[in-house]
Amino acid sequence: MKSVRQAAVIVDSNVAALHAATATESIQSAGMAATAIIFPAGEEHKNLSTYSRLMDSLLALRPAVDRDAVVVALGGGVCGDLAGFVAATALRGLRWVQCPTTLLADVDASVGGKTAVDHPVGKNLIGAFHQPSAVLIDVLALRTLPARQISNGLAECVKHALIADAAGLDFLETHAGQLLEAQPDLTARLIAHDVAIKAKVVSADEREAGIRAHLNFGHTLGHAIEASVGLGRILHGEAVSLGMVAACRLAAQRGLIGADLAARVESLLLRLGLPTHQEGLDVGAVESIMQHDKKARAGRLRLVLPVGLGRVDVFDDIPPQQVRQAVASLGQ
Ligand SMILES: NC(=O)c1ccc[n+]([C@@H]2O[C@H](COP(=O)([O-])OP(=O)(O)OC[C@H]3O[C@@H](n4cnc5c(N)ncnc54)[C@H](O)[C@@H]3O)[C@@H](O)[C@H]2O)c1
Ligand SMILES: [Zn+2]
């Protein structure tokens, strides 16, 4: 394969204003051409029409953009998913490099090679597995990220600790304040650690046949809560926080973990600026959305529950009444 001469930097409108010049100048100083392609920020733009416009802009760069060009995704998870799908499909697959700029993308979305856009009937329904050639993380990009978005990413770090890494929980508890301020050294340590956890799970099970399902901890309930509250009203990490609280309470009620661990998780989430309570939660709506969840197989709801510190398991035999109670407890 020839060396890269042309990079197409796909970036959302917020990140473009803050970081696109730094990225394109850095690529150019390495002797390559770099062109920024900007799309409007926000999950509501992670769809086929934005994909199509990005593809138009990319193909307009031919012949400079050929099979040897590289797509650079500069931004959060929305940008990574969109640009990754463009890379997966343009000219039957281009190499791509991910430069995540949100904590959520650093620790979660940039690992695993899943790319996708949303469809009106559901999130992430159109996409491909397409691994990036490299992921470049600069923690200083987080300096411009709003505090609520930092907390959003920390929810996934709590999840990683609970599914695979007891010591990670201590780290989050000890450094909560500095992590909320994205203190660079500690944040870099956290990201390196979390990427290793996700990479280990994903490489053991890239196509989600077995233990990758553990990454759904807090998500089956979280997605349903997110949808019932109204998409966009709470952030993904906030919904996952609520999902993890309900899962821990349910696990404690079934004797899978002690009530002390459930309480410890809740107090950590609160310290990290994440919700453990949702005013006016519509339990019936959450339940019916969960029934339609794509992860519910053969009419059974599959839930990932903690079974110890840093350990989870998948259950498909939890009585609906118990699930309802745990969800209802979030609104009380
Ligand atoms: N592919 C995967 O495995 C995977 C995993 C988890 C989540 N995701 C996807 O990721 C998306 C959520 O990602 P997200 O939370 O990063 O959302 P996002 O990309 O929308 O970013 C959140 C907000 O922060 C802004 N922003 C990004 N970086 C910034 C910075 N450095 N300074 C200031 N503002 C900045 C964005 O413009 C946006 O407004 C969802 O679409 C989800 O489906 C994918
Ligand atoms: Zn998530």
PDB file of N, CA and C in Angstrom, residues 132-196:
ATOM      1  N   PRO A 132     -10.354   0.862  13.362  1.00  0.00           N
ATOM      2  CA  PRO A 132      -9.440   1.936  12.949  1.00  0.00           C
ATOM      3  C   PRO A 132      -7.996   1.435  12.913  1.00  0.00           C
ATOM      4  N   SER A 133      -7.168   2.069  12.062  1.00  0.00           N
ATOM      5  CA  SER A 133      -5.739   1.711  12.022  1.00  0.00           C
ATOM      6  C   SER A 133      -5.051   2.178  13.284  1.00  0.00           C
ATOM      7  N   ALA A 134      -5.544   3.279  13.849  1.00  0.00           N
ATOM      8  CA  ALA A 134      -4.949   3.810  15.081  1.00  0.00           C
ATOM      9  C   ALA A 134      -5.979   4.662  15.810  1.00  0.00           C
ATOM     10  N   VAL A 135      -5.815   4.759  17.115  1.00  0.00           N
ATOM     11  CA  VAL A 135      -6.634   5.675  17.920  1.00  0.00           C
ATOM     12  C   VAL A 135      -5.666   6.602  18.645  1.00  0.00           C
ATOM     13  N   LEU A 136      -5.793   7.897  18.388  1.00  0.00           N
ATOM     14  CA  LEU A 136      -4.900   8.875  19.019  1.00  0.00           C
ATOM     15  C   LEU A 136      -5.699   9.688  20.030  1.00  0.00           C
ATOM     16  N   ILE A 137      -5.330   9.574  21.297  1.00  0.00           N
ATOM     17  CA  ILE A 137      -6.073  10.279  22.338  1.00  0.00           C
ATOM     18  C   ILE A 137      -5.204  11.374  22.939  1.00  0.00           C
ATOM     19  N   ASP A 138      -5.704  12.602  22.902  1.00  0.00           N
ATOM     20  CA  ASP A 138      -5.003  13.724  23.540  1.00  0.00           C
ATOM     21  C   ASP A 138      -5.896  14.211  24.682  1.00  0.00           C
ATOM     22  N   VAL A 139      -5.491  13.934  25.927  1.00  0.00           N
ATOM     23  CA  VAL A 139      -6.366  14.291  27.060  1.00  0.00           C
ATOM     24  C   VAL A 139      -6.586  15.795  27.161  1.00  0.00           C
ATOM     25  N   LEU A 140      -5.686  16.581  26.579  1.00  0.00           N
ATOM     26  CA  LEU A 140      -5.854  18.034  26.673  1.00  0.00           C
ATOM     27  C   LEU A 140      -7.069  18.517  25.869  1.00  0.00           C
ATOM     28  N   ALA A 141      -7.534  17.689  24.924  1.00  0.00           N
ATOM     29  CA  ALA A 141      -8.746  18.058  24.178  1.00  0.00           C
ATOM     30  C   ALA A 141      -9.950  18.123  25.112  1.00  0.00           C
ATOM     31  N   LEU A 142      -9.849  17.444  26.268  1.00  0.00           N
ATOM     32  CA  LEU A 142     -10.979  17.439  27.210  1.00  0.00           C
ATOM     33  C   LEU A 142     -11.124  18.779  27.947  1.00  0.00           C
ATOM     34  N   ARG A 143     -10.108  19.622  27.857  1.00  0.00           N
ATOM     35  CA  ARG A 143     -10.178  20.923  28.558  1.00  0.00           C
ATOM     36  C   ARG A 143     -11.360  21.760  28.117  1.00  0.00           C
ATOM     37  N   THR A 144     -11.795  21.577  26.883  1.00  0.00           N
ATOM     38  CA  THR A 144     -12.917  22.380  26.378  1.00  0.00           C
ATOM     39  C   THR A 144     -14.256  21.663  26.555  1.00  0.00           C
ATOM     40  N   LEU A 145     -14.217  20.448  27.110  1.00  0.00           N
ATOM     41  CA  LEU A 145     -15.455  19.662  27.214  1.00  0.00           C
ATOM     42  C   LEU A 145     -16.263  20.079  28.454  1.00  0.00           C
ATOM     43  N   PRO A 146     -17.570  20.348  28.300  1.00  0.00           N
ATOM     44  CA  PRO A 146     -18.389  20.731  29.463  1.00  0.00           C
ATOM     45  C   PRO A 146     -18.392  19.645  30.551  1.00  0.00           C
ATOM     46  N   ALA A 147     -18.511  20.087  31.827  1.00  0.00           N
ATOM     47  CA  ALA A 147     -18.432  19.177  32.979  1.00  0.00           C
ATOM     48  C   ALA A 147     -19.438  18.024  32.866  1.00  0.00           C
ATOM     49  N   ARG A 148     -20.634  18.331  32.389  1.00  0.00           N
ATOM     50  CA  ARG A 148     -21.658  17.272  32.309  1.00  0.00           C
ATOM     51  C   ARG A 148     -21.205  16.149  31.371  1.00  0.00           C
ATOM     52  N   GLN A 149     -20.450  16.515  30.341  1.00  0.00           N
ATOM     53  CA  GLN A 149     -19.948  15.505  29.392  1.00  0.00           C
ATOM     54  C   GLN A 149     -18.809  14.682  30.009  1.00  0.00           C
ATOM     55  N   ILE A 150     -18.067  15.277  30.950  1.00  0.00           N
ATOM     56  CA  ILE A 150     -17.024  14.506  31.651  1.00  0.00           C
ATOM     57  C   ILE A 150     -17.715  13.433  32.503  1.00  0.00           C
ATOM     58  N   SER A 151     -18.725  13.850  33.272  1.00  0.00           N
ATOM     59  CA  SER A 151     -19.475  12.885  34.090  1.00  0.00           C
ATOM     60  C   SER A 151     -20.054  11.778  33.211  1.00  0.00           C
ATOM     61  N   ASN A 152     -20.553  12.169  32.060  1.00  0.00           N
ATOM     62  CA  ASN A 152     -21.128  11.215  31.106  1.00  0.00           C
ATOM     63  C   ASN A 152     -20.136  10.093  30.787  1.00  0.00           C
ATOM     64  N   GLY A 153     -18.885  10.469  30.553  1.00  0.00           N
ATOM     65  CA  GLY A 153     -17.856   9.457  30.266  1.00  0.00           C
ATOM     66  C   GLY A 153     -17.494   8.651  31.497  1.00  0.00           C
ATOM     67  N   LEU A 154     -17.498   9.306  32.659  1.00  0.00           N
ATOM     68  CA  LEU A 154     -17.130   8.592  33.893  1.00  0.00           C
ATOM     69  C   LEU A 154     -18.112   7.458  34.199  1.00  0.00           C
ATOM     70  N   ALA A 155     -19.355   7.586  33.739  1.00  0.00           N
ATOM     71  CA  ALA A 155     -20.334   6.499  33.956  1.00  0.00           C
ATOM     72  C   ALA A 155     -19.821   5.201  33.326  1.00  0.00           C
ATOM     73  N   GLU A 156     -19.217   5.306  32.133  1.00  0.00           N
ATOM     74  CA  GLU A 156     -18.699   4.095  31.479  1.00  0.00           C
ATOM     75  C   GLU A 156     -17.493   3.546  32.247  1.00  0.00           C
ATOM     76  N   CYS A 157     -16.735   4.445  32.897  1.00  0.00           N
ATOM     77  CA  CYS A 157     -15.580   3.987  33.692  1.00  0.00           C
ATOM     78  C   CYS A 157     -16.073   3.216  34.920  1.00  0.00           C
ATOM     79  N   VAL A 158     -17.143   3.688  35.545  1.00  0.00           N
ATOM     80  CA  VAL A 158     -17.725   2.945  36.671  1.00  0.00           C
ATOM     81  C   VAL A 158     -18.191   1.574  36.172  1.00  0.00           C
ATOM     82  N   LYS A 159     -18.803   1.573  34.997  1.00  0.00           N
ATOM     83  CA  LYS A 159     -19.254   0.292  34.426  1.00  0.00           C
ATOM     84  C   LYS A 159     -18.082  -0.665  34.248  1.00  0.00           C
ATOM     85  N   HIS A 160     -16.997  -0.177  33.652  1.00  0.00           N
ATOM     86  CA  HIS A 160     -15.826  -1.047  33.441  1.00  0.00           C
ATOM     87  C   HIS A 160     -15.315  -1.600  34.768  1.00  0.00           C
ATOM     88  N   ALA A 161     -15.267  -0.729  35.789  1.00  0.00           N
ATOM     89  CA  ALA A 161     -14.780  -1.189  37.096  1.00  0.00           C
ATOM     90  C   ALA A 161     -15.694  -2.292  37.628  1.00  0.00           C
ATOM     91  N   LEU A 162     -16.991  -2.088  37.483  1.00  0.00           N
ATOM     92  CA  LEU A 162     -17.926  -3.061  38.061  1.00  0.00           C
ATOM     93  C   LEU A 162     -17.952  -4.385  37.309  1.00  0.00           C
ATOM     94  N   ILE A 163     -17.650  -4.356  36.007  1.00  0.00           N
ATOM     95  CA  ILE A 163     -17.714  -5.642  35.282  1.00  0.00           C
ATOM     96  C   ILE A 163     -16.388  -6.394  35.313  1.00  0.00           C
ATOM     97  N   ALA A 164     -15.278  -5.672  35.510  1.00  0.00           N
ATOM     98  CA  ALA A 164     -14.006  -6.388  35.316  1.00  0.00           C
ATOM     99  C   ALA A 164     -12.856  -5.967  36.215  1.00  0.00           C
ATOM    100  N   ASP A 165     -13.037  -5.015  37.107  1.00  0.00           N
ATOM    101  CA  ASP A 165     -11.846  -4.448  37.711  1.00  0.00           C
ATOM    102  C   ASP A 165     -12.130  -3.813  39.069  1.00  0.00           C
ATOM    103  N   ALA A 166     -12.062  -4.635  40.116  1.00  0.00           N
ATOM    104  CA  ALA A 166     -12.363  -4.141  41.459  1.00  0.00           C
ATOM    105  C   ALA A 166     -11.478  -2.951  41.847  1.00  0.00           C
ATOM    106  N   ALA A 167     -10.181  -2.992  41.469  1.00  0.00           N
ATOM    107  CA  ALA A 167      -9.258  -1.916  41.859  1.00  0.00           C
ATOM    108  C   ALA A 167      -9.655  -0.592  41.197  1.00  0.00           C
ATOM    109  N   GLY A 168     -10.299  -0.691  40.030  1.00  0.00           N
ATOM    110  CA  GLY A 168     -10.733   0.511  39.314  1.00  0.00           C
ATOM    111  C   GLY A 168     -11.731   1.324  40.124  1.00  0.00           C
ATOM    112  N   LEU A 169     -12.517   0.629  40.936  1.00  0.00           N
ATOM    113  CA  LEU A 169     -13.505   1.328  41.761  1.00  0.00           C
ATOM    114  C   LEU A 169     -12.789   2.184  42.818  1.00  0.00           C
ATOM    115  N   ASP A 170     -11.740   1.629  43.421  1.00  0.00           N
ATOM    116  CA  ASP A 170     -10.930   2.393  44.394  1.00  0.00           C
ATOM    117  C   ASP A 170     -10.347   3.641  43.730  1.00  0.00           C
ATOM    118  N   PHE A 171      -9.813   3.459  42.510  1.00  0.00           N
ATOM    119  CA  PHE A 171      -9.175   4.574  41.796  1.00  0.00           C
ATOM    120  C   PHE A 171     -10.189   5.708  41.580  1.00  0.00           C
ATOM    121  N   LEU A 172     -11.387   5.332  41.142  1.00  0.00           N
ATOM    122  CA  LEU A 172     -12.429   6.344  40.885  1.00  0.00           C
ATOM    123  C   LEU A 172     -12.824   7.033  42.187  1.00  0.00           C
ATOM    124  N   GLU A 173     -12.915   6.265  43.275  1.00  0.00           N
ATOM    125  CA  GLU A 173     -13.301   6.849  44.570  1.00  0.00           C
ATOM    126  C   GLU A 173     -12.220   7.798  45.079  1.00  0.00           C
ATOM    127  N   THR A 174     -10.963   7.376  44.952  1.00  0.00           N
ATOM    128  CA  THR A 174      -9.859   8.178  45.478  1.00  0.00           C
ATOM    129  C   THR A 174      -9.712   9.494  44.718  1.00  0.00           C
ATOM    130  N   HIS A 175      -9.911   9.453  43.384  1.00  0.00           N
ATOM    131  CA  HIS A 175      -9.580  10.625  42.569  1.00  0.00           C
ATOM    132  C   HIS A 175     -10.800  11.311  41.955  1.00  0.00           C
ATOM    133  N   ALA A 176     -11.992  11.052  42.509  1.00  0.00           N
ATOM    134  CA  ALA A 176     -13.224  11.551  41.875  1.00  0.00           C
ATOM    135  C   ALA A 176     -13.135  13.044  41.523  1.00  0.00           C
ATOM    136  N   GLY A 177     -12.699  13.853  42.488  1.00  0.00           N
ATOM    137  CA  GLY A 177     -12.675  15.311  42.278  1.00  0.00           C
ATOM    138  C   GLY A 177     -11.778  15.707  41.122  1.00  0.00           C
ATOM    139  N   GLN A 178     -10.557  15.122  41.099  1.00  0.00           N
ATOM    140  CA  GLN A 178      -9.613  15.498  40.032  1.00  0.00           C
ATOM    141  C   GLN A 178     -10.064  14.967  38.671  1.00  0.00           C
ATOM    142  N   LEU A 179     -10.702  13.799  38.680  1.00  0.00           N
ATOM    143  CA  LEU A 179     -11.167  13.239  37.408  1.00  0.00           C
ATOM    144  C   LEU A 179     -12.294  14.099  36.834  1.00  0.00           C
ATOM    145  N   LEU A 180     -13.132  14.642  37.719  1.00  0.00           N
ATOM    146  CA  LEU A 180     -14.210  15.520  37.252  1.00  0.00           C
ATOM    147  C   LEU A 180     -13.645  16.776  36.595  1.00  0.00           C
ATOM    148  N   GLU A 181     -12.456  17.178  37.037  1.00  0.00           N
ATOM    149  CA  GLU A 181     -11.820  18.354  36.416  1.00  0.00           C
ATOM    150  C   GLU A 181     -10.919  17.958  35.253  1.00  0.00           C
ATOM    151  N   ALA A 182     -10.951  16.675  34.873  1.00  0.00           N
ATOM    152  CA  ALA A 182     -10.120  16.152  33.778  1.00  0.00           C
ATOM    153  C   ALA A 182      -8.641  16.459  33.991  1.00  0.00           C
ATOM    154  N   GLN A 183      -8.175  16.323  35.245  1.00  0.00           N
ATOM    155  CA  GLN A 183      -6.749  16.524  35.541  1.00  0.00           C
ATOM    156  C   GLN A 183      -5.943  15.591  34.605  1.00  0.00           C
ATOM    157  N   PRO A 184      -5.030  16.159  33.793  1.00  0.00           N
ATOM    158  CA  PRO A 184      -4.469  15.379  32.675  1.00  0.00           C
ATOM    159  C   PRO A 184      -3.784  14.065  33.054  1.00  0.00           C
ATOM    160  N   ASP A 185      -2.918  14.055  34.082  1.00  0.00           N
ATOM    161  CA  ASP A 185      -2.181  12.819  34.380  1.00  0.00           C
ATOM    162  C   ASP A 185      -3.117  11.694  34.835  1.00  0.00           C
ATOM    163  N   LEU A 186      -4.019  12.045  35.770  1.00  0.00           N
ATOM    164  CA  LEU A 186      -4.932  11.017  36.278  1.00  0.00           C
ATOM    165  C   LEU A 186      -5.905  10.565  35.189  1.00  0.00           C
ATOM    166  N   THR A 187      -6.345  11.522  34.376  1.00  0.00           N
ATOM    167  CA  THR A 187      -7.283  11.167  33.308  1.00  0.00           C
ATOM    168  C   THR A 187      -6.599  10.254  32.295  1.00  0.00           C
ATOM    169  N   ALA A 188      -5.345  10.544  31.994  1.00  0.00           N
ATOM    170  CA  ALA A 188      -4.604   9.681  31.052  1.00  0.00           C
ATOM    171  C   ALA A 188      -4.468   8.270  31.620  1.00  0.00           C
ATOM    172  N   ARG A 189      -4.206   8.176  32.936  1.00  0.00           N
ATOM    173  CA  ARG A 189      -4.107   6.841  33.558  1.00  0.00           C
ATOM    174  C   ARG A 189      -5.438   6.107  33.481  1.00  0.00           C
ATOM    175  N   LEU A 190      -6.497   6.845  33.789  1.00  0.00           N
ATOM    176  CA  LEU A 190      -7.834   6.242  33.750  1.00  0.00           C
ATOM    177  C   LEU A 190      -8.159   5.736  32.340  1.00  0.00           C
ATOM    178  N   ILE A 191      -7.881   6.575  31.350  1.00  0.00           N
ATOM    179  CA  ILE A 191      -8.220   6.205  29.966  1.00  0.00           C
ATOM    180  C   ILE A 191      -7.422   4.969  29.543  1.00  0.00           C
ATOM    181  N   ALA A 192      -6.113   4.967  29.829  1.00  0.00           N
ATOM    182  CA  ALA A 192      -5.273   3.823  29.429  1.00  0.00           C
ATOM    183  C   ALA A 192      -5.824   2.537  30.054  1.00  0.00           C
ATOM    184  N   HIS A 193      -6.193   2.646  31.311  1.00  0.00           N
ATOM    185  CA  HIS A 193      -6.709   1.512  32.053  1.00  0.00           C
ATOM    186  C   HIS A 193      -8.054   1.024  31.471  1.00  0.00           C
ATOM    187  N   ASP A 194      -8.936   1.977  31.185  1.00  0.00           N
ATOM    188  CA  ASP A 194     -10.269   1.617  30.688  1.00  0.00           C
ATOM    189  C   ASP A 194     -10.226   1.075  29.261  1.00  0.00           C
ATOM    190  N   VAL A 195      -9.335   1.653  28.443  1.00  0.00           N
ATOM    191  CA  VAL A 195      -9.180   1.154  27.080  1.00  0.00           C
ATOM    192  C   VAL A 195      -8.707  -0.301  27.137  1.00  0.00           C
ATOM    193  N   ALA A 196      -7.779  -0.580  28.057  1.00  0.00           N
ATOM    194  CA  ALA A 196      -7.265  -1.952  28.173  1.00  0.00           C
ATOM    195  C   ALA A 196      -8.394  -2.913  28.553  1.00  0.00           C
TER     196      ALA A 196
END
